């Protein structure tokens, strides 16, 4: 696992080693073990390395025999041994035992098509000296990040946005479309970052930069939901089990200790259950919980840990613990981010890193096997699509006349909509009219005119298959990479911990996409086929528990111990002078929250935006200075209780 960076000069301007090292220094947490730089003819590649495979000779950048092909890789190639054997049989000579080098020689054989042969999570760059061509590539599901931008005749790229911001000519101005997307969906979009001119390479795409040209982006992988109705449920269950075991086995390849995140849900528990007989020793598992029992999943995690005899470690997150890491969170997240589960993910990663270097997680299961509550809601509300248009119009009129927050108002609004509009409306953070009120007039004119929802509505309307498969495909393209995988990558890398996701091994994903939707959502229950496959292996209490999700009691925290954060960020003079948010609208939102409305995600998204602006726009040099009035630093946190299987112990981390 690494952080990669690079510069390609389009007009012959030299690239300086100091620039590359500055980019690497901004993301040293991604690779504390090593640093490497290659500077060639108007091009430079650099990396920070977390040593996981080939600890002694796996230095990057890596080149071919004559130094005409250079590669830097962030991620892991799980089929590298198989690829290496094939490449050696074709006469290629390897100088290391690392997985990175297979990309070098595979590129020599196949050019940009080398990505088709790779099985893993990756973002990498290839410099082809003979062709004078740079290639960037990102894995199929978007597990690993990659940012890029053309700034003053130079292509810049890096694993993190903050690395690109180290180049002085990059202007730190907001991208209005990304801001609108953030307020609508709590994340920035698939292709734009929060900084104007700096983009994300979309999942499953490659970028080719020819000599003196412009970036050319191509998609190399598309997931197709093509249900196989010719197989029985029993056959599919059998294949699901062995495919999961195969993926987990590949994801265990490592020269450093490997553990697992264990939430107590079906997905992470299935990964742990599959790991135990393959791990070759007592498996270490890591969980996080809350004092609030409505949010605490630790009893289920303990049940699984006891069933499989893991060396289990737990952490209880209290409000003060969240306050202590607030500044560092803004720095490590790299962009504004509205999912408050970043808090527990940060801390459980910190806990895990004290024991292992690699963890496996269960992310992806909800998208593959239809586990989200939104699918249940859509199944129930789809019947309203037959409602005559005059009745829908009347329902919409009634909802608009009802006061904001009145019970039933949002439900009537949804019933007045059809298809994709209804589904998106139920999943928006701030609707368009709310965003117009929330932003200052000048900013609203720039941002909200982007009409973020329209593109997604059009995407859903083009779907011709089963409605459930359409929503799964939609979430795999948007919610999974933008929220779930972003959170896990940033929070694990904040502690130099490599997180792997065996449920997102692309052959496993392609297999899941061929399972008929009727076998995933059956008799009103989600994940039917996956639960059936795990029946007998996992405790029934885990398999039959209600869907909970990785939620945080942030609402009560913001009404209590963390109320000061609202004052120090959203209600501060500093925020008001920034001119992004309408102070009256923000104050009204805070009042509704204090009156009991569940607006914690809305407020946290706005807090995250303000913290990001302070950290990256206001010239704050240290991540821990983002909340100037916070009296504690991360190293002095006092509200984290850690319990390990080796004995109950209270520690101050």
XYZ file of C-alpha atoms in Angstrom:
653
model
C 0.000 0.000 0.000
C 1.368 3.397 -0.945
C 0.680 6.985 -1.697
C 1.684 7.840 -5.249
C 2.257 11.172 -6.963
C 3.642 12.552 -10.191
C 4.081 15.441 -12.582
C 4.195 15.420 -16.373
C 5.307 18.615 -18.096
C 3.440 19.165 -21.357
C 5.516 22.077 -22.658
C 8.977 20.925 -21.646
C 9.108 22.685 -18.296
C 11.403 20.799 -15.918
C 10.102 18.734 -13.017
C 11.965 19.165 -9.750
C 12.558 16.420 -7.196
C 11.661 18.842 -4.398
C 8.135 19.192 -5.794
C 7.628 15.438 -5.783
C 8.961 15.076 -2.263
C 6.637 17.839 -1.067
C 3.681 15.951 -2.543
C 4.796 12.781 -0.781
C 5.318 14.565 2.528
C 1.637 15.577 2.584
C 0.584 11.927 2.604
C 3.383 10.311 4.572
C 0.790 8.393 6.603
C -0.009 6.321 3.496
C 3.564 5.057 3.404
C 5.746 5.523 6.483
C 8.292 2.849 5.554
C 9.947 4.171 2.408
C 10.044 6.938 -0.181
C 11.061 6.722 -3.830
C 11.410 9.258 -6.638
C 12.098 8.963 -10.362
C 12.788 12.103 -12.380
C 13.068 11.677 -16.132
C 12.694 13.813 -19.203
C 10.040 16.355 -18.122
C 8.346 13.761 -15.923
C 8.547 12.682 -12.315
C 7.032 9.793 -10.339
C 7.103 9.435 -6.572
C 5.702 7.275 -3.821
C 5.453 6.709 -0.090
C 5.448 3.013 0.767
C 3.743 0.928 3.417
C 5.621 -2.359 3.217
C 3.214 -5.289 2.926
C 4.610 -7.583 0.195
C 8.360 -8.053 -0.427
C 9.520 -6.084 2.589
C 13.189 -5.923 1.588
C 13.330 -5.340 -2.182
C 9.912 -3.880 -2.962
C 11.165 -0.332 -3.455
C 9.245 1.913 -5.888
C 9.265 3.337 -8.547
C 9.935 0.083 -10.396
C 11.273 -0.136 -13.959
C 11.803 -2.715 -16.666
C 15.255 -4.040 -17.581
C 16.342 -1.065 -19.693
C 14.636 1.668 -17.679
C 12.154 2.690 -20.372
C 9.014 1.764 -18.395
C 8.470 3.080 -14.861
C 5.588 2.306 -12.481
C 4.299 3.492 -9.109
C 1.431 1.552 -7.512
C -0.974 2.176 -4.656
C -2.788 -1.031 -3.741
C -2.369 -4.759 -4.076
C -2.436 -7.098 -7.085
C -3.759 -10.367 -5.693
C -3.014 -12.525 -8.744
C 0.545 -11.242 -9.138
C 2.149 -14.654 -8.607
C 0.153 -16.195 -11.425
C 0.914 -13.215 -13.678
C 4.608 -13.371 -12.809
C 4.879 -17.035 -13.780
C 3.305 -16.295 -17.149
C 5.515 -13.261 -17.767
C 8.686 -15.128 -16.811
C 7.745 -17.876 -19.263
C 7.662 -15.151 -21.923
C 11.225 -14.104 -21.100
C 10.696 -11.191 -18.731
C 13.282 -10.856 -15.973
C 12.179 -9.717 -12.516
C 14.453 -7.898 -10.084
C 12.045 -7.841 -7.105
C 9.413 -10.075 -5.528
C 6.836 -7.285 -5.346
C 3.449 -7.242 -7.039
C 4.221 -3.823 -8.548
C 6.730 -5.256 -10.996
C 4.165 -7.437 -12.753
C 2.505 -4.222 -13.993
C 5.787 -3.146 -15.608
C 6.149 -6.299 -17.678
C 2.438 -6.740 -18.290
C 2.399 -3.234 -19.744
C 5.293 -4.205 -22.022
C 3.160 -7.073 -23.314
C -0.282 -5.459 -23.502
C 0.070 -1.692 -23.189
C -2.938 0.005 -21.598
C -4.887 -3.276 -21.824
C -2.758 -4.619 -18.961
C -5.525 -3.512 -16.558
C -7.775 -6.263 -17.902
C -5.488 -8.916 -16.404
C -5.163 -7.371 -12.945
C -7.113 -8.683 -9.985
C -6.938 -6.391 -7.010
C -7.350 -2.891 -5.640
C -5.119 -0.372 -7.315
C -4.339 3.077 -8.572
C -1.120 3.234 -10.562
C 0.876 5.298 -13.028
C 3.020 4.051 -15.905
C 5.576 6.264 -17.654
C 6.459 4.948 -21.113
C 9.710 6.669 -22.098
C 9.703 5.398 -25.688
C 6.165 6.580 -26.408
C 6.548 9.632 -24.166
C 3.186 8.609 -22.712
C 1.790 8.612 -19.198
C -0.935 6.161 -18.198
C -3.035 6.362 -15.040
C -5.390 3.564 -13.997
C -7.875 2.956 -11.180
C -9.385 -0.346 -10.064
C -12.812 -1.457 -11.193
C -14.770 -0.608 -8.039
C -12.889 2.513 -6.937
C -11.287 1.004 -3.844
C -8.141 3.109 -4.213
C -8.294 6.875 -4.952
C -6.551 8.837 -7.699
C -6.738 12.607 -8.280
C -5.400 14.486 -11.286
C -5.492 17.891 -12.941
C -3.832 19.893 -15.697
C -2.429 23.069 -14.178
C -0.358 25.514 -16.264
C 0.727 22.948 -18.857
C 1.520 20.246 -16.326
C -0.463 17.130 -15.479
C -0.408 16.543 -11.731
C -1.650 13.360 -10.058
C -1.650 11.871 -6.571
C -3.436 9.471 -4.255
C -4.712 12.409 -2.222
C -5.951 15.872 -3.061
C -3.779 17.456 -0.377
C -0.665 16.188 -2.165
C -1.606 18.076 -5.337
C -2.301 21.175 -3.251
C 1.402 21.239 -2.332
C 2.171 22.545 -5.829
C 2.023 26.357 -5.481
C 0.355 27.082 -8.840
C -2.727 25.036 -7.912
C -5.391 27.575 -7.023
C -7.436 26.652 -3.968
C -10.850 27.630 -5.280
C -14.032 25.661 -4.818
C -15.605 23.609 -7.558
C -19.265 24.664 -7.482
C -20.601 21.423 -8.952
C -18.725 19.450 -6.292
C -20.123 21.733 -3.584
C -23.660 21.206 -4.857
C -23.076 17.432 -4.914
C -21.770 17.569 -1.350
C -24.918 19.292 -0.095
C -27.143 16.931 -2.057
C -25.426 13.612 -1.258
C -22.901 14.340 1.552
C -19.890 13.612 -0.693
C -18.236 15.194 -3.678
C -18.902 13.564 -7.047
C -17.262 10.712 -8.922
C -15.257 12.909 -11.289
C -14.816 16.258 -9.532
C -12.994 17.138 -6.370
C -13.915 20.035 -4.125
C -11.053 22.034 -5.734
C -11.758 23.519 -9.151
C -9.637 21.949 -11.885
C -8.640 18.878 -9.878
C -10.546 15.751 -10.836
C -10.930 12.147 -9.738
C -10.193 9.349 -12.152
C -13.430 7.386 -12.126
C -13.464 3.732 -11.075
C -12.793 1.275 -13.903
C -11.128 3.899 -16.098
C -7.673 4.625 -17.497
C -6.225 8.003 -18.437
C -3.732 8.239 -21.288
C -1.618 11.361 -21.739
C 0.191 11.344 -25.103
C 3.086 13.704 -25.904
C 1.895 17.291 -25.995
C -1.739 16.246 -25.960
C -4.705 16.355 -23.625
C -5.828 13.648 -21.195
C -7.822 10.885 -22.891
C -10.010 8.824 -20.553
C -11.387 5.381 -21.379
C -13.579 2.948 -19.458
C -12.113 -0.555 -19.364
C -14.705 -2.374 -17.202
C -18.461 -2.291 -16.907
C -20.456 -4.410 -14.468
C -23.408 -6.075 -16.165
C -26.391 -7.354 -14.225
C -27.276 -10.365 -16.371
C -29.329 -12.708 -14.144
C -28.914 -16.433 -14.641
C -32.373 -17.950 -14.164
C -31.210 -21.408 -15.227
C -29.640 -22.312 -11.884
C -31.159 -23.403 -8.620
C -30.729 -21.571 -5.349
C -28.770 -24.538 -3.990
C -26.250 -24.302 -6.835
C -25.797 -20.577 -6.315
C -25.347 -20.999 -2.561
C -22.591 -23.581 -3.146
C -20.779 -21.340 -5.621
C -21.132 -18.309 -3.373
C -19.396 -20.149 -0.546
C -16.411 -21.295 -2.584
C -16.046 -17.958 -4.362
C -16.006 -16.151 -1.037
C -13.355 -18.569 0.262
C -11.273 -18.054 -2.885
C -11.428 -14.279 -2.580
C -10.563 -14.299 1.131
C -7.638 -16.646 0.494
C -6.211 -14.244 -2.111
C -6.724 -11.267 0.183
C -4.703 -12.963 2.932
C -1.497 -12.857 0.865
C 0.872 -10.698 2.909
C 4.301 -10.574 4.504
C 2.918 -8.719 7.548
C 0.229 -9.559 10.163
C -3.394 -9.568 8.936
C -6.547 -9.059 11.035
C -10.184 -8.159 10.419
C -12.742 -5.485 11.195
C -15.729 -7.119 12.880
C -18.910 -5.071 13.202
C -21.182 -7.991 14.082
C -23.126 -7.636 10.834
C -23.549 -10.384 8.260
C -20.866 -9.090 5.889
C -17.918 -8.653 8.238
C -18.902 -11.762 10.189
C -18.907 -13.816 6.982
C -15.436 -12.578 6.111
C -14.158 -13.439 9.593
C -15.778 -16.885 9.511
C -14.104 -17.558 6.165
C -10.731 -16.214 7.313
C -10.374 -18.306 10.449
C -9.521 -21.671 8.825
C -7.275 -19.935 6.262
C -5.403 -17.487 8.488
C -2.852 -19.942 9.879
C -3.084 -18.782 13.481
C -5.393 -17.100 15.917
C -7.103 -14.294 14.036
C -7.166 -10.797 15.546
C -10.486 -8.956 15.196
C -11.379 -5.337 15.957
C -14.687 -3.715 16.827
C -15.999 -0.376 18.011
C -19.128 0.422 19.992
C -21.019 3.106 21.872
C -22.457 3.525 25.337
C -25.805 4.204 23.662
C -27.264 0.724 23.201
C -29.389 1.803 20.244
C -26.172 2.206 18.236
C -23.991 -0.445 19.847
C -23.255 -3.623 17.868
C -20.595 -5.009 20.165
C -22.745 -7.848 21.562
C -23.051 -9.312 18.047
C -19.341 -8.846 17.346
C -18.487 -10.625 20.594
C -20.800 -13.460 19.669
C -18.934 -14.007 16.396
C -15.543 -13.607 18.063
C -16.458 -16.235 20.640
C -17.827 -18.604 17.991
C -14.530 -18.550 16.074
C -12.124 -18.022 18.964
C -10.565 -14.820 17.669
C -8.224 -12.569 19.618
C -10.837 -9.850 19.912
C -10.206 -6.160 20.660
C -12.893 -3.553 21.315
C -13.111 0.191 21.704
C -15.936 2.309 23.121
C -16.255 5.723 21.486
C -17.515 8.545 23.683
C -18.309 12.136 22.589
C -15.032 13.506 23.948
C -13.180 10.980 21.816
C -14.912 12.351 18.734
C -14.055 15.912 19.769
C -10.400 15.045 20.237
C -9.951 13.793 16.678
C -12.050 16.430 14.921
C -9.118 18.420 13.589
C -7.186 15.404 12.362
C -10.330 14.041 10.726
C -10.593 17.107 8.496
C -6.979 16.660 7.401
C -7.175 12.923 6.792
C -10.531 12.908 4.969
C -8.932 15.130 2.309
C -12.314 16.517 1.182
C -15.528 17.555 2.966
C -17.368 14.376 3.923
C -20.818 14.037 5.454
C -20.773 10.473 6.790
C -20.154 10.673 10.536
C -19.219 6.979 10.686
C -15.769 8.254 9.737
C -15.320 8.831 13.497
C -15.538 5.172 14.567
C -13.715 4.024 11.419
C -10.804 6.308 12.297
C -10.590 4.968 15.836
C -11.064 1.281 15.076
C -8.296 1.669 12.469
C -6.071 3.216 15.106
C -6.822 0.293 17.402
C -6.121 -2.295 14.710
C -2.806 -0.697 13.719
C -1.479 -1.362 17.213
C -1.622 -5.090 16.382
C -1.596 -5.634 12.595
C -0.683 -3.883 9.342
C -3.504 -5.279 7.175
C -7.206 -5.803 7.902
C -10.003 -7.355 5.882
C -13.436 -5.737 5.996
C -16.927 -6.705 4.849
C -17.653 -3.608 2.781
C -19.623 -4.152 -0.418
C -22.052 -6.779 0.815
C -25.037 -4.421 0.999
C -24.561 -3.317 -2.606
C -23.980 -6.822 -3.968
C -26.755 -8.615 -2.091
C -29.310 -5.808 -1.677
C -28.946 -5.115 2.025
C -29.942 -1.471 2.279
C -33.171 -0.282 3.885
C -33.691 2.041 0.929
C -34.359 -1.042 -1.210
C -37.056 -2.174 1.225
C -38.600 1.296 1.157
C -38.560 1.385 -2.634
C -40.192 -2.050 -2.830
C -42.997 -0.757 -0.623
C -43.437 2.604 -2.339
C -43.254 1.359 -5.921
C -46.951 0.601 -5.852
C -47.578 4.346 -5.909
C -46.310 4.458 -9.490
C -49.821 3.467 -10.580
C -51.378 6.493 -8.866
C -53.053 8.760 -11.472
C -51.183 11.975 -12.212
C -53.944 14.302 -10.903
C -53.809 12.588 -7.513
C -50.003 12.797 -7.427
C -50.190 16.492 -8.276
C -52.674 17.032 -5.463
C -50.431 15.217 -3.000
C -47.508 17.397 -4.051
C -49.593 20.547 -3.579
C -50.674 19.459 -0.097
C -47.075 18.677 0.914
C -45.935 22.148 -0.192
C -48.557 23.834 1.961
C -47.537 21.904 5.075
C -44.991 23.515 7.442
C -41.420 22.250 7.237
C -40.975 19.377 9.670
C -44.660 18.569 9.953
C -45.197 14.772 10.184
C -46.172 13.277 6.836
C -44.937 16.190 4.719
C -41.972 14.343 3.213
C -44.016 11.191 2.691
C -46.685 13.049 0.715
C -43.972 14.713 -1.320
C -42.466 11.343 -2.222
C -45.849 9.907 -3.151
C -46.310 12.791 -5.571
C -43.170 11.708 -7.445
C -42.518 8.688 -9.636
C -39.617 6.337 -10.318
C -36.089 7.742 -10.022
C -37.328 11.128 -8.776
C -39.042 9.478 -5.819
C -36.045 7.278 -4.971
C -33.561 10.138 -5.149
C -35.833 12.487 -3.200
C -35.876 10.006 -0.329
C -32.075 9.838 -0.336
C -31.151 13.502 -0.723
C -29.454 15.331 2.107
C -30.584 18.837 1.135
C -33.158 19.170 -1.633
C -32.586 21.796 -4.293
C -34.838 24.410 -2.710
C -33.140 23.807 0.648
C -29.715 24.268 -0.934
C -30.865 27.545 -2.454
C -31.797 28.800 1.020
C -28.723 27.371 2.706
C -26.136 29.083 0.491
C -25.585 32.792 0.147
C -27.242 34.194 -2.962
C -24.040 34.579 -5.000
C -22.844 31.069 -4.196
C -26.288 29.529 -4.754
C -26.394 30.983 -8.259
C -23.095 29.262 -9.067
C -23.590 25.964 -7.262
C -27.257 25.012 -7.408
C -27.578 25.757 -11.101
C -25.433 22.635 -11.576
C -28.625 20.647 -10.837
C -26.839 17.654 -9.392
C -29.968 15.494 -9.273
C -30.713 15.702 -12.997
C -27.727 13.607 -14.061
C -28.556 10.871 -11.561
C -32.245 10.837 -12.479
C -31.297 10.428 -16.126
C -28.932 7.589 -15.219
C -31.663 5.718 -13.336
C -34.224 6.321 -16.072
C -31.994 4.598 -18.621
C -32.019 1.336 -16.654
C -34.014 -1.376 -18.448
C -33.540 -4.393 -16.174
C -35.020 -5.369 -12.811
C -35.627 -2.311 -10.627
C -33.596 -3.739 -7.733
C -30.591 -4.471 -9.935
C -30.803 -0.903 -11.207
C -30.552 0.488 -7.689
C -27.694 -1.868 -6.843
C -25.798 -0.810 -9.961
C -26.469 2.816 -9.084
C -25.118 2.431 -5.552
C -22.082 0.506 -6.800
C -21.256 3.437 -9.067
C -21.954 6.212 -6.572
C -22.512 5.462 -2.888
C -19.956 2.672 -2.581
C -16.879 4.472 -3.977
C -17.824 7.982 -2.863
C -18.864 7.187 0.707
C -18.042 3.684 1.940
C -14.714 3.108 0.198
C -13.558 6.707 0.626
C -14.199 6.491 4.360
C -12.403 3.175 4.788
C -9.428 4.192 2.655
C -8.847 7.572 4.324
C -9.454 6.446 7.893
C -7.334 3.291 7.643
C -4.533 5.100 5.825
C -4.587 7.806 8.515
C -2.937 5.133 10.675
C -0.869 3.419 7.952
C -3.248 0.466 7.994
C -4.094 -1.369 4.777
C -7.788 -2.262 4.493
C -8.768 -4.965 1.996
C -12.282 -5.753 0.778
C -12.662 -9.378 -0.377
C -16.370 -8.946 -1.197
C -15.277 -6.486 -3.898
C -12.895 -8.829 -5.674
C -14.166 -8.233 -9.195
C -14.819 -11.911 -10.142
C -16.910 -12.186 -6.974
C -18.741 -8.976 -7.880
C -19.437 -10.264 -11.410
C -20.745 -13.522 -9.955
C -23.068 -11.643 -7.575
C -24.387 -9.546 -10.476
C -25.571 -12.746 -12.193
C -27.684 -13.807 -9.214
C -31.351 -13.008 -9.922
C -32.705 -10.084 -7.917
C -35.539 -12.292 -6.664
C -32.961 -14.374 -4.761
C -31.483 -11.317 -3.047
C -34.690 -9.644 -1.903
C -37.238 -12.307 -1.029
C -40.386 -12.241 1.105
C -39.593 -8.677 2.148
C -36.145 -9.637 3.460
C -32.819 -8.374 2.179
C -29.713 -10.470 1.453
C -31.724 -13.673 1.237
C -29.175 -15.661 -0.783
C -26.180 -14.445 1.219
C -27.837 -15.191 4.549
C -28.772 -18.644 3.320
C -25.189 -19.306 2.249
C -23.947 -18.388 5.733
C -26.647 -20.315 7.602
C -25.023 -22.920 9.821
C -21.686 -21.120 9.761
C -22.691 -17.916 11.550
C -24.901 -17.705 14.658
C -28.598 -17.317 13.874
C -28.672 -14.240 16.114
C -26.337 -12.513 13.639
C -28.096 -13.732 10.511
C -31.599 -12.852 11.719
C -30.852 -9.532 13.432
C -32.464 -6.351 12.082
C -30.381 -4.236 9.730
C -28.580 -1.598 11.796
C -25.856 0.043 9.739
C -22.685 1.674 10.995
C -24.387 4.657 12.631
C -23.144 7.117 15.232
C -25.242 8.802 17.983
C -24.105 12.155 16.623
C -27.483 13.818 17.051
C -27.465 13.457 20.840
C -23.765 14.323 20.956
C -24.358 17.586 19.065
C -27.138 18.449 21.520
C -24.792 17.720 24.406
C -21.022 17.455 24.664
C -20.375 18.480 21.057
C -22.747 21.434 20.983
C -19.721 23.713 21.264
C -18.496 22.457 17.888
C -21.535 24.008 16.205
C -20.745 27.379 17.794
C -17.047 27.184 16.953
C -17.684 26.308 13.310
C -21.085 27.003 11.758
C -22.146 29.875 14.040
C -18.716 31.518 14.167
C -17.720 34.876 12.687
C -15.098 33.032 10.672
C -17.732 30.920 8.933
C -19.968 33.921 8.360
C -17.145 35.941 6.793
C -16.377 33.075 4.442
C -19.568 33.905 2.544
C -20.574 30.369 1.579
C -23.441 29.630 3.954
C -26.436 31.835 4.696
C -26.137 32.600 8.456
C -29.902 32.797 8.936
C -30.507 29.464 7.225
C -27.753 27.820 9.256
C -29.141 29.244 12.518
C -32.626 27.976 11.617
C -31.182 24.528 10.916
C -29.425 24.515 14.284
C -32.656 25.533 16.048
C -34.554 22.669 14.384
C -31.814 20.265 15.428
C -31.953 21.435 19.028
C -35.728 21.034 18.962
C -35.254 17.336 18.205
C -35.235 17.072 14.398
C -32.796 14.363 13.178
C -30.469 16.742 11.340
C -27.120 15.469 12.580
C -25.972 14.351 9.119
C -26.931 17.738 7.675
C -25.013 19.601 10.364
C -21.986 17.330 10.202
C -21.753 17.825 6.422
C -21.704 21.582 6.924
C -19.216 21.303 9.803
C -17.008 19.122 7.625
C -17.131 21.732 4.864
C -16.136 24.532 7.237
C -13.325 22.451 8.765
C -12.018 21.604 5.311
C -12.005 25.270 4.338
C -10.095 26.156 7.494
C -7.572 23.389 6.952
C -6.945 23.764 3.235
C -8.217 27.211 2.195
C -7.189 29.386 5.130
C -3.542 28.388 5.188
C -3.765 26.268 8.328
C -0.562 24.259 8.264
C -1.413 21.676 10.897
C -4.413 19.386 10.835
C -4.843 19.808 14.578
C -5.335 23.557 14.263
C -8.555 23.288 12.268
C -10.671 23.796 15.404
C -8.661 26.485 17.106
C -10.616 26.442 20.350
C -10.346 22.700 20.924
C -8.144 22.285 24.016
C -6.911 18.804 23.226
C -4.803 17.171 20.566
C -5.222 13.689 19.134
C -2.342 12.294 21.146
C -4.027 13.411 24.368
C -7.390 11.753 23.799
C -8.983 10.666 27.063
C -12.348 9.246 26.071
C -11.483 5.925 24.450
C -11.932 2.686 26.359
C -10.167 -0.332 24.884
C -11.021 -3.879 25.884
C -9.002 -6.825 24.606
C -9.522 -10.526 24.825
C -6.342 -10.799 26.846
C -7.920 -8.925 29.724
C -10.152 -5.994 30.490
C -8.059 -2.884 30.462
C -8.724 0.824 30.394
C -6.131 2.711 28.367
C -5.586 6.344 27.539
C -4.506 6.578 23.929
